[in-house]
Coordinates of C-alpha atoms in Angstrom, one line a residue:
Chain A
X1 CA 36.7 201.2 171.0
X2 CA 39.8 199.5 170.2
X3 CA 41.1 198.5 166.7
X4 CA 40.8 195.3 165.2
X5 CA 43.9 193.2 164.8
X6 CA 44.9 193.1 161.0
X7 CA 42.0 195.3 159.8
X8 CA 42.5 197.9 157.7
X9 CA 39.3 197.5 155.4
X10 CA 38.9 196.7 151.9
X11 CA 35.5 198.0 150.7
X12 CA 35.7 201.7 151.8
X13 CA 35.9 204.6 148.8
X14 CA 38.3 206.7 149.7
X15 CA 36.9 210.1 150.6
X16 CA 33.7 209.4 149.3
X17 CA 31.1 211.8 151.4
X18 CA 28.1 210.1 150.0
X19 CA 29.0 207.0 152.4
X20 CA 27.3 206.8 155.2
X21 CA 29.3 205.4 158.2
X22 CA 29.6 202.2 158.7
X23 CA 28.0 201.6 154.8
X24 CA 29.3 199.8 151.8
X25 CA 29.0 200.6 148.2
X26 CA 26.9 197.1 147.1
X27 CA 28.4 198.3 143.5
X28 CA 25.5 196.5 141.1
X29 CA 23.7 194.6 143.2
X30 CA 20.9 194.9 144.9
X31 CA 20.5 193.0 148.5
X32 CA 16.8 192.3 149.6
X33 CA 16.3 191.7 153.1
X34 CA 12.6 190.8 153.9
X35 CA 10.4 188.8 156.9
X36 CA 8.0 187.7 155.3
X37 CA 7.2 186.0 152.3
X38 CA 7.4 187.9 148.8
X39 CA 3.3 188.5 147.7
X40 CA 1.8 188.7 144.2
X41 CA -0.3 192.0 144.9
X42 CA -2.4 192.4 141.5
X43 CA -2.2 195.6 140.2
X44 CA -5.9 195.3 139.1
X45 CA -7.2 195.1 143.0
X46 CA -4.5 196.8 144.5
X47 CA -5.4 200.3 146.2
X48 CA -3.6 203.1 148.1
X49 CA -5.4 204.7 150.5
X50 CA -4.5 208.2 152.4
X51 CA -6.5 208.7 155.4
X52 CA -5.7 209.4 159.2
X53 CA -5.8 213.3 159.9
X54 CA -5.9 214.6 156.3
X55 CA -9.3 216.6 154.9
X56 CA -10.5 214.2 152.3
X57 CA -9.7 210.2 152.8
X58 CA -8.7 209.7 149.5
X59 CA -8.2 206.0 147.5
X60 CA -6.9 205.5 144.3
X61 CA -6.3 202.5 142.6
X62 CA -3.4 201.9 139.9
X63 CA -4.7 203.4 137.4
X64 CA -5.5 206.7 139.2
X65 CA -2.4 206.8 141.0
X66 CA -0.6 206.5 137.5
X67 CA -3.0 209.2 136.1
X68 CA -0.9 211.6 138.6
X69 CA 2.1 214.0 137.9
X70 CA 4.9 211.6 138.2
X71 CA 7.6 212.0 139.9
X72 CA 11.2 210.7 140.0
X73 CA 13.9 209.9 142.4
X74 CA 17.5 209.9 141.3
X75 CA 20.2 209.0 144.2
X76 CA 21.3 206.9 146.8
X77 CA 19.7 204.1 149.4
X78 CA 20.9 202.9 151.9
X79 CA 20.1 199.5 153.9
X80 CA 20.5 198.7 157.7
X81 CA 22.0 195.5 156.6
X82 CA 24.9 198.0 155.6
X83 CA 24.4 197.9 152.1
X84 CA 24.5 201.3 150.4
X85 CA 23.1 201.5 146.5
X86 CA 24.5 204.7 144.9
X87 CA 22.5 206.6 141.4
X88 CA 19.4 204.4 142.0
X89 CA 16.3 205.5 139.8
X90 CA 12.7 205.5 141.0
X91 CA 9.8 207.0 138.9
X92 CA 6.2 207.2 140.7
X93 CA 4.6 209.7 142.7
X94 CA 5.8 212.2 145.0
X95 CA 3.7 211.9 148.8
X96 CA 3.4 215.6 148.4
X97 CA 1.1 215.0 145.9
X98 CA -0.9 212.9 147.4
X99 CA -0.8 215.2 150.3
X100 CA -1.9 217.8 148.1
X101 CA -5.3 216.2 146.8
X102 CA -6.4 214.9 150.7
X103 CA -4.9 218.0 152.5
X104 CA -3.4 217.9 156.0
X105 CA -5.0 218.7 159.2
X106 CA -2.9 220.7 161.6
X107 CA -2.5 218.9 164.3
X108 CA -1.0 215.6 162.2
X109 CA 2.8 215.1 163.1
X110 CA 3.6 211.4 162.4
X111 CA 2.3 208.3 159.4
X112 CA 1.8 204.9 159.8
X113 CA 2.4 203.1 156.5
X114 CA 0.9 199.8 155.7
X115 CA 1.7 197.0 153.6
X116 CA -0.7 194.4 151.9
X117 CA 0.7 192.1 154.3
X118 CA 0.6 193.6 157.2
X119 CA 3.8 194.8 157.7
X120 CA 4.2 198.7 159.4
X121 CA 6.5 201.2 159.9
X122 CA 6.5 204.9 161.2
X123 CA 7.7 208.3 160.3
X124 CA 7.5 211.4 161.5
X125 CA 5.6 213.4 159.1
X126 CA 8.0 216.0 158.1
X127 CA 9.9 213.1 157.0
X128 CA 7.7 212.5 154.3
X129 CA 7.0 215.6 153.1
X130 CA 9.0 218.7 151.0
X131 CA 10.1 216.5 148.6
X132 CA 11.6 213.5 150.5
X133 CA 9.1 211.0 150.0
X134 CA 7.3 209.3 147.0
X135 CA 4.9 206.2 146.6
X136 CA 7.2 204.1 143.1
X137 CA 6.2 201.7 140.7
X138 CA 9.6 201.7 138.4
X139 CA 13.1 200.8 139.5
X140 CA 15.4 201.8 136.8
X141 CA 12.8 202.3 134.2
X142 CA 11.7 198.8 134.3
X143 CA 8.5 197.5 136.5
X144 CA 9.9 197.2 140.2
X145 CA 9.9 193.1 141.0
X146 CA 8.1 191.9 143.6
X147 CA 11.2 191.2 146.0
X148 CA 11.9 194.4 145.7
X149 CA 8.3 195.8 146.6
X150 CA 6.2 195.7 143.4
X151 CA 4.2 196.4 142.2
X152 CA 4.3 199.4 144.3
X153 CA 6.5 200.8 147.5
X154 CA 7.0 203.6 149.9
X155 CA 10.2 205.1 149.1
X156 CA 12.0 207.5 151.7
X157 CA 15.7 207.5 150.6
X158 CA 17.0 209.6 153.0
X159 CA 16.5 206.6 155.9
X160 CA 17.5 203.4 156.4
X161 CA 15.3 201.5 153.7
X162 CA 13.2 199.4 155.7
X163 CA 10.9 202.3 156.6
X164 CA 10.6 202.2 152.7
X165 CA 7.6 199.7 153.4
X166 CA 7.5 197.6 150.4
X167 CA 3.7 196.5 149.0
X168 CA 2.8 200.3 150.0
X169 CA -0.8 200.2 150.3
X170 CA -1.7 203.0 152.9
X171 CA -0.6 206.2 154.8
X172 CA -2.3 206.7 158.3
X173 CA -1.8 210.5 159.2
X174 CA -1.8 211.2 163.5
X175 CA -1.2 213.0 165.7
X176 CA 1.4 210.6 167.9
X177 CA 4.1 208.3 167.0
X178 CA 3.4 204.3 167.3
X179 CA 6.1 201.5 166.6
X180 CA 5.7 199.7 163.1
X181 CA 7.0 196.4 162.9
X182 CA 11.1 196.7 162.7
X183 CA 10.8 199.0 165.3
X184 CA 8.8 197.0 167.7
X185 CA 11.6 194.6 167.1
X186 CA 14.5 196.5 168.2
X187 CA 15.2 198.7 165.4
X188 CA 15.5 202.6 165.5
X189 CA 12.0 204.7 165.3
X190 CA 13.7 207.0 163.0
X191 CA 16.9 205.8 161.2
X192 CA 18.7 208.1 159.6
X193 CA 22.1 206.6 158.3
X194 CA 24.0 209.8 158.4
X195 CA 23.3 209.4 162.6
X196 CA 23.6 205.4 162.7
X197 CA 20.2 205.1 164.1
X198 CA 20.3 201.5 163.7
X199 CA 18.8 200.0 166.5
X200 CA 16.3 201.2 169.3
X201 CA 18.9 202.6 172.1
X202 CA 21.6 204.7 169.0
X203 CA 21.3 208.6 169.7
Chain B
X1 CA 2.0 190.4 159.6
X2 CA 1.4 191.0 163.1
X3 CA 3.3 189.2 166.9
X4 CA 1.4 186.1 167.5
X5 CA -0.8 187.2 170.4
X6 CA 0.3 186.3 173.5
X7 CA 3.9 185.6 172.2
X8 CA 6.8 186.1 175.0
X9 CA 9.3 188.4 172.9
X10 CA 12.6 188.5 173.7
X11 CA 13.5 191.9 175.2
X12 CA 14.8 194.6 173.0
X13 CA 18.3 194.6 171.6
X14 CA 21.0 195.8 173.7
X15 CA 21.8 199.0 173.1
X16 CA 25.6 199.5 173.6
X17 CA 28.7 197.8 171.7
X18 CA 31.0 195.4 173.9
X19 CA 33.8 193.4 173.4
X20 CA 33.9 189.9 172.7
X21 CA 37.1 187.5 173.3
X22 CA 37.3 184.5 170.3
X23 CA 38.4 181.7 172.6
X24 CA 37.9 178.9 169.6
X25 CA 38.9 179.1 166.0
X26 CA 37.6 176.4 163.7
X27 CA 38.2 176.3 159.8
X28 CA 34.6 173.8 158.5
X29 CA 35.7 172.9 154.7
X30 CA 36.7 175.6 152.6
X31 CA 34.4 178.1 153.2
X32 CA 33.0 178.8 156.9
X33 CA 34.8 179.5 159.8
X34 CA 33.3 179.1 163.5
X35 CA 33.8 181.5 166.2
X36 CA 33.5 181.0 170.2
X37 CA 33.2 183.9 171.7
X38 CA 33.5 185.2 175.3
X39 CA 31.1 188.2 175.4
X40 CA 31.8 191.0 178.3
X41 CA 28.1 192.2 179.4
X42 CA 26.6 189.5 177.9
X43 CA 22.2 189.0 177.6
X44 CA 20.8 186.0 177.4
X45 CA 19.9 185.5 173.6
X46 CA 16.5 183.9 172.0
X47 CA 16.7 180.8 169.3
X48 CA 16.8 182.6 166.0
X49 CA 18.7 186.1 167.4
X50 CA 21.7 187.0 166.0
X51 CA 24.8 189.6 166.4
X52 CA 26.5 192.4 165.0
X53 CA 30.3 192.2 164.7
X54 CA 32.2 195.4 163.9
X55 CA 35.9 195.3 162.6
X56 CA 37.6 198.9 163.0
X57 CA 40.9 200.1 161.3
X58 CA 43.7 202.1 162.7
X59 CA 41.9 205.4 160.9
X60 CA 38.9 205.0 162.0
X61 CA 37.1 202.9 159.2
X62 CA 34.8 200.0 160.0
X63 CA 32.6 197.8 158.6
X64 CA 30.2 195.8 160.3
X65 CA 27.8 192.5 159.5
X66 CA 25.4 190.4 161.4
X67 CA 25.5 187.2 162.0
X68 CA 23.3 184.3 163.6
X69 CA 24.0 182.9 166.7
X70 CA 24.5 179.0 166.3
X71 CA 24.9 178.6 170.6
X72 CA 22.4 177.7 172.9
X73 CA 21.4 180.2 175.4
X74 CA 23.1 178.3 178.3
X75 CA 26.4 177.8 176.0
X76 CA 28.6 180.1 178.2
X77 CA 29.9 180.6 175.0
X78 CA 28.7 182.7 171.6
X79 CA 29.2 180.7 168.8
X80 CA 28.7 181.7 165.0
X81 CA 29.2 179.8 162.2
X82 CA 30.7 182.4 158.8
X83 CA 30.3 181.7 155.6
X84 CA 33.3 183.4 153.8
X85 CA 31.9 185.3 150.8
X86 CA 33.2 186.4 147.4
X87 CA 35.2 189.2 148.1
X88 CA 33.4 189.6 151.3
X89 CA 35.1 192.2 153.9
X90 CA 33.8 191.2 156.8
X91 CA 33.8 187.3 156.2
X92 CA 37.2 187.2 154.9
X93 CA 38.5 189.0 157.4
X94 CA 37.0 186.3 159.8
X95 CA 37.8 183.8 157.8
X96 CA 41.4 184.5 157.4
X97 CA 42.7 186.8 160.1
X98 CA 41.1 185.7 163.2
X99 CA 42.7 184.3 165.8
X100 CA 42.3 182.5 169.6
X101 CA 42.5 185.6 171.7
X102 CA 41.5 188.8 169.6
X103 CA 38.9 191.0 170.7
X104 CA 35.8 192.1 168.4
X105 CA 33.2 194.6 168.8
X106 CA 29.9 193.0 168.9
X107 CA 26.3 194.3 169.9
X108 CA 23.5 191.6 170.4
X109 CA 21.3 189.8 171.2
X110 CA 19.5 191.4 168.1
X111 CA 16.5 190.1 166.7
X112 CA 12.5 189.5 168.0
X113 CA 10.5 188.1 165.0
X114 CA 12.7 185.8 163.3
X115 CA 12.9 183.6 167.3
X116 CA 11.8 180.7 168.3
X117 CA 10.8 180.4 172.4
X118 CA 10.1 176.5 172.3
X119 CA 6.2 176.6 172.6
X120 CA 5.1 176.8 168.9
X121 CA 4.9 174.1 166.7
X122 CA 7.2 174.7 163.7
X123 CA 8.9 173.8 160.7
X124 CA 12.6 175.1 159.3
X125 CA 13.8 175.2 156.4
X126 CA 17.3 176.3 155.8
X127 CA 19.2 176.8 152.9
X128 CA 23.6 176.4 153.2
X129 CA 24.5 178.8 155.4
X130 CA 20.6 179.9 156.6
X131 CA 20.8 177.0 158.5
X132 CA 23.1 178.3 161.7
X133 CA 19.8 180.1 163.5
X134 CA 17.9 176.2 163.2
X135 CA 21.0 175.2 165.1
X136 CA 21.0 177.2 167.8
X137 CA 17.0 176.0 168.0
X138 CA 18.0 172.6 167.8
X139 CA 19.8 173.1 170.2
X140 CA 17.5 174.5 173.5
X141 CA 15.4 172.4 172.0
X142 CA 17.5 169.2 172.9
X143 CA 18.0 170.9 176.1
X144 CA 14.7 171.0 177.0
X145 CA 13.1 168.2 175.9
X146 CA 10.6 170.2 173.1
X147 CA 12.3 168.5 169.7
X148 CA 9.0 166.8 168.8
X149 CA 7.7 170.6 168.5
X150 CA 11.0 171.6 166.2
X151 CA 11.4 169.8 162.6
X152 CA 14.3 171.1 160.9
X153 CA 14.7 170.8 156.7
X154 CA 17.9 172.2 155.3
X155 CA 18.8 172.0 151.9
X156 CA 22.9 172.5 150.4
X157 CA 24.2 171.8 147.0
X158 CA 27.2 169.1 148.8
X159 CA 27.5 168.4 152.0
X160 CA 30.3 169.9 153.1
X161 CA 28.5 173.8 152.2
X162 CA 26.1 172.5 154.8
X163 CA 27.9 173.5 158.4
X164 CA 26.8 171.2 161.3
X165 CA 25.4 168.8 158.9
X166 CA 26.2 165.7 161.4
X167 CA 24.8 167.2 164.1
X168 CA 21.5 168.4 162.4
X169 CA 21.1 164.4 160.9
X170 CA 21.3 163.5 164.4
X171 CA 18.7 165.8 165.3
X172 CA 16.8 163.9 162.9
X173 CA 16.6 166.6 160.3
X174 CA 16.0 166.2 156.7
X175 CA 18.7 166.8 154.6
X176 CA 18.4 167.7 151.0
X177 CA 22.0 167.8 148.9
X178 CA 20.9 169.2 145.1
X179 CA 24.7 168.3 143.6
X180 CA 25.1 165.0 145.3
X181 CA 23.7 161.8 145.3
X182 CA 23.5 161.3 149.4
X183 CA 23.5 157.3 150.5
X184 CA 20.4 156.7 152.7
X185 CA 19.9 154.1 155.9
X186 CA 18.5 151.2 153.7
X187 CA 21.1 151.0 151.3
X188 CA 19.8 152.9 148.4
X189 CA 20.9 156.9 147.7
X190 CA 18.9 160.1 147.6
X191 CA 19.8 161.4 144.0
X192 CA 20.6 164.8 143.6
X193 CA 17.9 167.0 143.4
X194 CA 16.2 170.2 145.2
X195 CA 13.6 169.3 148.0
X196 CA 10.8 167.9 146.9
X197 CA 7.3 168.8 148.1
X198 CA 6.9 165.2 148.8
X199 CA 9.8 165.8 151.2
X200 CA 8.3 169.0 152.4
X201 CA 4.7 168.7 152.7
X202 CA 4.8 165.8 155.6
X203 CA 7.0 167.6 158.0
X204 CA 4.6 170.7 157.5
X205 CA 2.1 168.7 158.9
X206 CA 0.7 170.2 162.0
X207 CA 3.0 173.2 162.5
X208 CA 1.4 176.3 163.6
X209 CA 4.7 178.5 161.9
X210 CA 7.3 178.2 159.4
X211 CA 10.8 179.6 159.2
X212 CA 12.6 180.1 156.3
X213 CA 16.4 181.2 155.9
X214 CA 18.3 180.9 152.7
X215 CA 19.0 183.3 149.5
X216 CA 16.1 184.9 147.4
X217 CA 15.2 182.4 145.3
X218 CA 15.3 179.0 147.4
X219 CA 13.2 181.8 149.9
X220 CA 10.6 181.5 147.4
X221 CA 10.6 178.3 146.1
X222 CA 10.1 177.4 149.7
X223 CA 7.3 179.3 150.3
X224 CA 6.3 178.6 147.5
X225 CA 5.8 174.5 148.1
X226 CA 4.7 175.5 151.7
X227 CA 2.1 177.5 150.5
X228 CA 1.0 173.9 148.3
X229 CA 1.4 172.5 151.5
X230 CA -1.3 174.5 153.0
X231 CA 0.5 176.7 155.1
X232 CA -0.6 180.1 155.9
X233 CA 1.9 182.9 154.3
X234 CA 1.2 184.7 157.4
X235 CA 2.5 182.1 159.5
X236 CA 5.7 181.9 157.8
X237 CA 8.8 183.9 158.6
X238 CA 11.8 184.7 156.6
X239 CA 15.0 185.4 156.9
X240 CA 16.6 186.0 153.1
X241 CA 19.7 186.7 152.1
X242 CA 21.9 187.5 149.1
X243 CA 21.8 189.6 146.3
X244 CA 19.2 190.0 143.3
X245 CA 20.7 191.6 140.6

C-alpha cells in the first residue's frame, strides 16, 4: 500500500522485537475495552467449572481454586485495540492444572470459555495448554479490578487479549470449534498478534 | 450476553484494506478534527460501525486506530469525527497533517454488536467524544422517520468538547455540560453538574436497549444510574474507552 503523506511515526521503539506489528507500547497504562457493562461477581458465589470432553467435570469455587499450586505470568499482552502492555504480572492458576485434576479425553481439540455474563470466546485447545494459559486473580500483586476482569479472568497472553475472557467462569472442552462472541462479530477465530489476525478474513 | 434473537446483523467486516480519499477537512474547537472521506470499494455501514484507519511510513512502520463512523449510510461520504489526544499518534497526525486530497488506508465497516438497525427501542448515552456513533444513528434515524424509537443523552464537561452538539440539540437530545452552567429555553440555566438520574431515568423509560460510549468511569456511573433506572445490564451495550491506570 502506499505511504502516508507526512508520516513517519512517533510511538514505535526502535528495533524492539517484542512489538508486534502494527502495536504500541501503552507505556503505564492500561486501556480496557469492554461490551458490556463491568459486573460485581462475589467471590463468595463465584465458581469455575471445567467440563466438556474432560474425565471428571470438575468445579471449584474460590477458595479451592486458590488452594491450588499457583502459578504466575510474567510478560507482555497485547490488545486488538493496538495497545501492547510490556512486563505485566499475573499470579493465579495455570489451565494445565486444572487440566490435570479433570483429565482430557482424546478426541477434545477446541474450549469454549464463558463469562458470568455471558460473554464467549474460543480457542483451539493446544492454545491453552503447555504452559500458555492460566485462570488469574492478581494483576501486579494487587487484587485484579473488576474493569480489568476481577475477580477472576482467563489469561492467554500470547493472543490478542479479548480471548482473555474476563469474569472467567467456565471451560467447555469439544471436539469442534464454535464462534464466541468477538468472533461472531467480525473478529479473528484465532488472533495471534505476531500474524495480525485481527479480523475474520486476515491470513 | 447473547445477539438479540431475531436481530438482522450487519454482515461481517470487510476483509481487505482500501483506500480512502479525504475530500473535507474541518478543524471543531481545539481538539477534533472531521474527516470526509471518499472510500474505493466501499460497503454499506450499520449505525454504530466504525473504521480502521492505517498511517504507513516510508520504512514500513504504521500504526493504526479505529474510529466511529459519524455518516449516515446513504452519505456518499465517510465521515469521522477525531478527537486529538495527548500525545496521540494517530490523532495528531489527523489532526495536524491531513489535508483535502491525501489518501489513507482504511478497512471497515467494522463492528456488529455495538449497531443500531432502527427497530429497537433505545437509549444513548454518550460521553465527549463517544458521542460520534449516536450521530451517525441520529442520523438514519431522521432519514427514516424512526427518531421517536432513538433518544440520545450525551454528557461533556463545556460545550465545545461536545462535537455536533447543535445538531444533536436539534435532534432533541439531552445535553448535559458538567463545567458549565448551560442557559435553557425558559430563561433559567442548567448549572453545571454530571447527569442526573432525574435526567436519565425518564428517557430510559420504555427502551428495550441501552448504549453506552464514553471513558471508564462515566461507563459506569452510567450504568450504574441505568441500572437504578431499572434497566437490564444485559440489555445494555458499551462501548468504553480510555485508559485506567
Amino acid at each position: 500500500m502506499a505511504i502516508t503523506r507526512g508520516f513517519t511515526g512517533r510511538d514505535r521503539r526502535g528495533g524492539d522485537d517484542r512489538l508486534p506489528p502494527g502495536q504500541y507500547d501503552t507505556g503505564a497504562g492500561w486501556p480496557t475495552l469492554t461490551a458490556e457493562l463491568t459486573p460485581q461477581v462475589d467471590v463468595d458465589t463465584w465458581t469455575m467449572t471445567v467440563d466438556g470432553l474432560v474425565d471428571t467435570p470438575t468445579t471449584w469455587d474460590w477458595r479451592g481454586v486458590h488452594a491450588l499450586p499457583g502459578s504466575t505470568y510474567f510478560g507482555d499482552i497485547h490488545c486488538v485495540t493496538t495497545w501492547t502492555k510490556f512486563d505485566t504480572t499475573f499470579t493465579g492458576v495455570s489451565v494445565d492444572t486444572l487440566l490435570e485434576i479433570t483429565g482430557v479425553k482424546p478426541e477434545a481439540t477446541h474450549v469454549f470459555a464463558t463469562s458470568t455474563t455471558g460473554y464467549t470466546t474460543n480457542l483451539p485447545l493446544a492454545d491453552i495448554t503447555d504452559g500458555k494459559a492460566w485462570i488469574v486473580w492478581e494483576f501486579d500483586g494487587k487484587p485484579l479490578t473488576p474493569e480489568h476482569g476481577g475477580p477472576v479472568r482467563l489469561l492467554v497472553p500470547h493472543l490478542y487479549f479479548w480471548k482473555s475472557a474476563k469474569w472467567i467462569t467456565r471451560l467447555e472442552l469439544r471436539d469442534h470449534d464454535e464462534q464466541g462472541f468477538w468472533e461472531r462479530n467480525g473478529y479473528h477465530d484465532r488472533g495471534d498478534p505476531w500474524l495480525e489476525q485481527r479480523y475474520q478474513g486476515d491470513a | 450476553m447473547t445477539d438479540a434473537p431475531g436481530e438482522v446483523l450487519p454482515e461481517p467486516v470487510a476483509s481487505s484494506w482500501t483506500t480512502a480519499t479525504v475530500r473535507e477537512v474541518e478543524h471543531v474547537g481545539a481538539t477534533f478534527v472531521k474527516l470526509r472521506m471518499e472510500v474505493a470499494d466501499r460497503h454499506d455501514h450499520v449505525p454504530g460501525q466504525h473504521y480502521v484507519i492505517r498511517l504507513r511510513a516510508p520504512d514500513g512502520y504504521t500504526a493504526q486506530r479505529s474510529y466511529s463512523i459519524a455518516s449516515d449510510p446513504t452519505d456518499p461520504l465517510v465521515e469521522v469525527m477525531i478527537e486529538c489526544l495527548p500525545r496521540g499518534e494517530v490523532s495528531g497526525f489527523l489532526h495536524d497533517v491531513v489535508e483535502v486530497g491525501d489518501e489513507l488506508e482504511v478497512r471497515g465497516p467494522i463492528g456488529r454488536w455495538f449497531v443500531w438497525g432502527g427497530t429497537t427501542p433505545s437509549l444513548c448515552v454518550a460521553g465527549g467524544s463517544g458521542v460520534v456513533p449516536f450521530v451517525s444513528m441520529a442520523r438514519y434515524a431522521r432519514r427514516t422517520g424512526t427518531e421517536p424509537l432513538m433518544r440520545i443523552a450525551a454528557s461533556a464537561q463545556t460545550r465545545d468538547r461536545l462535537p455536533y452538539a447543535d445538531e444533536l440539540e436539534e435532534y432533541g437530545a439531552f445535553i448535559a455540560l458538567t463545567r458549565e452552567n448551560q442557559p435553557l429555553a425558559d430563561g433559567s440555566e442548567r448549572v453545571a453538574a454530571h447527569l442526573y438520574p432525574d435526567e436519565l431515568v425518564p428517557l430510559a423509560d420504555g427502551i428495550e436497549r441501552a448504549y453506552v460510549c464514553g471513558s471508564v468511569g462515566f461507563v459506569s456511573f452510567v450504568g450504574r444510574i441505568l441500572g437504578e433506572a431499572g434497566v437490564r445490564s444485559d440489555a445494555v451495550r458499551v462501548e468504553q474507552f480510555g485508559p485506567t491506570g
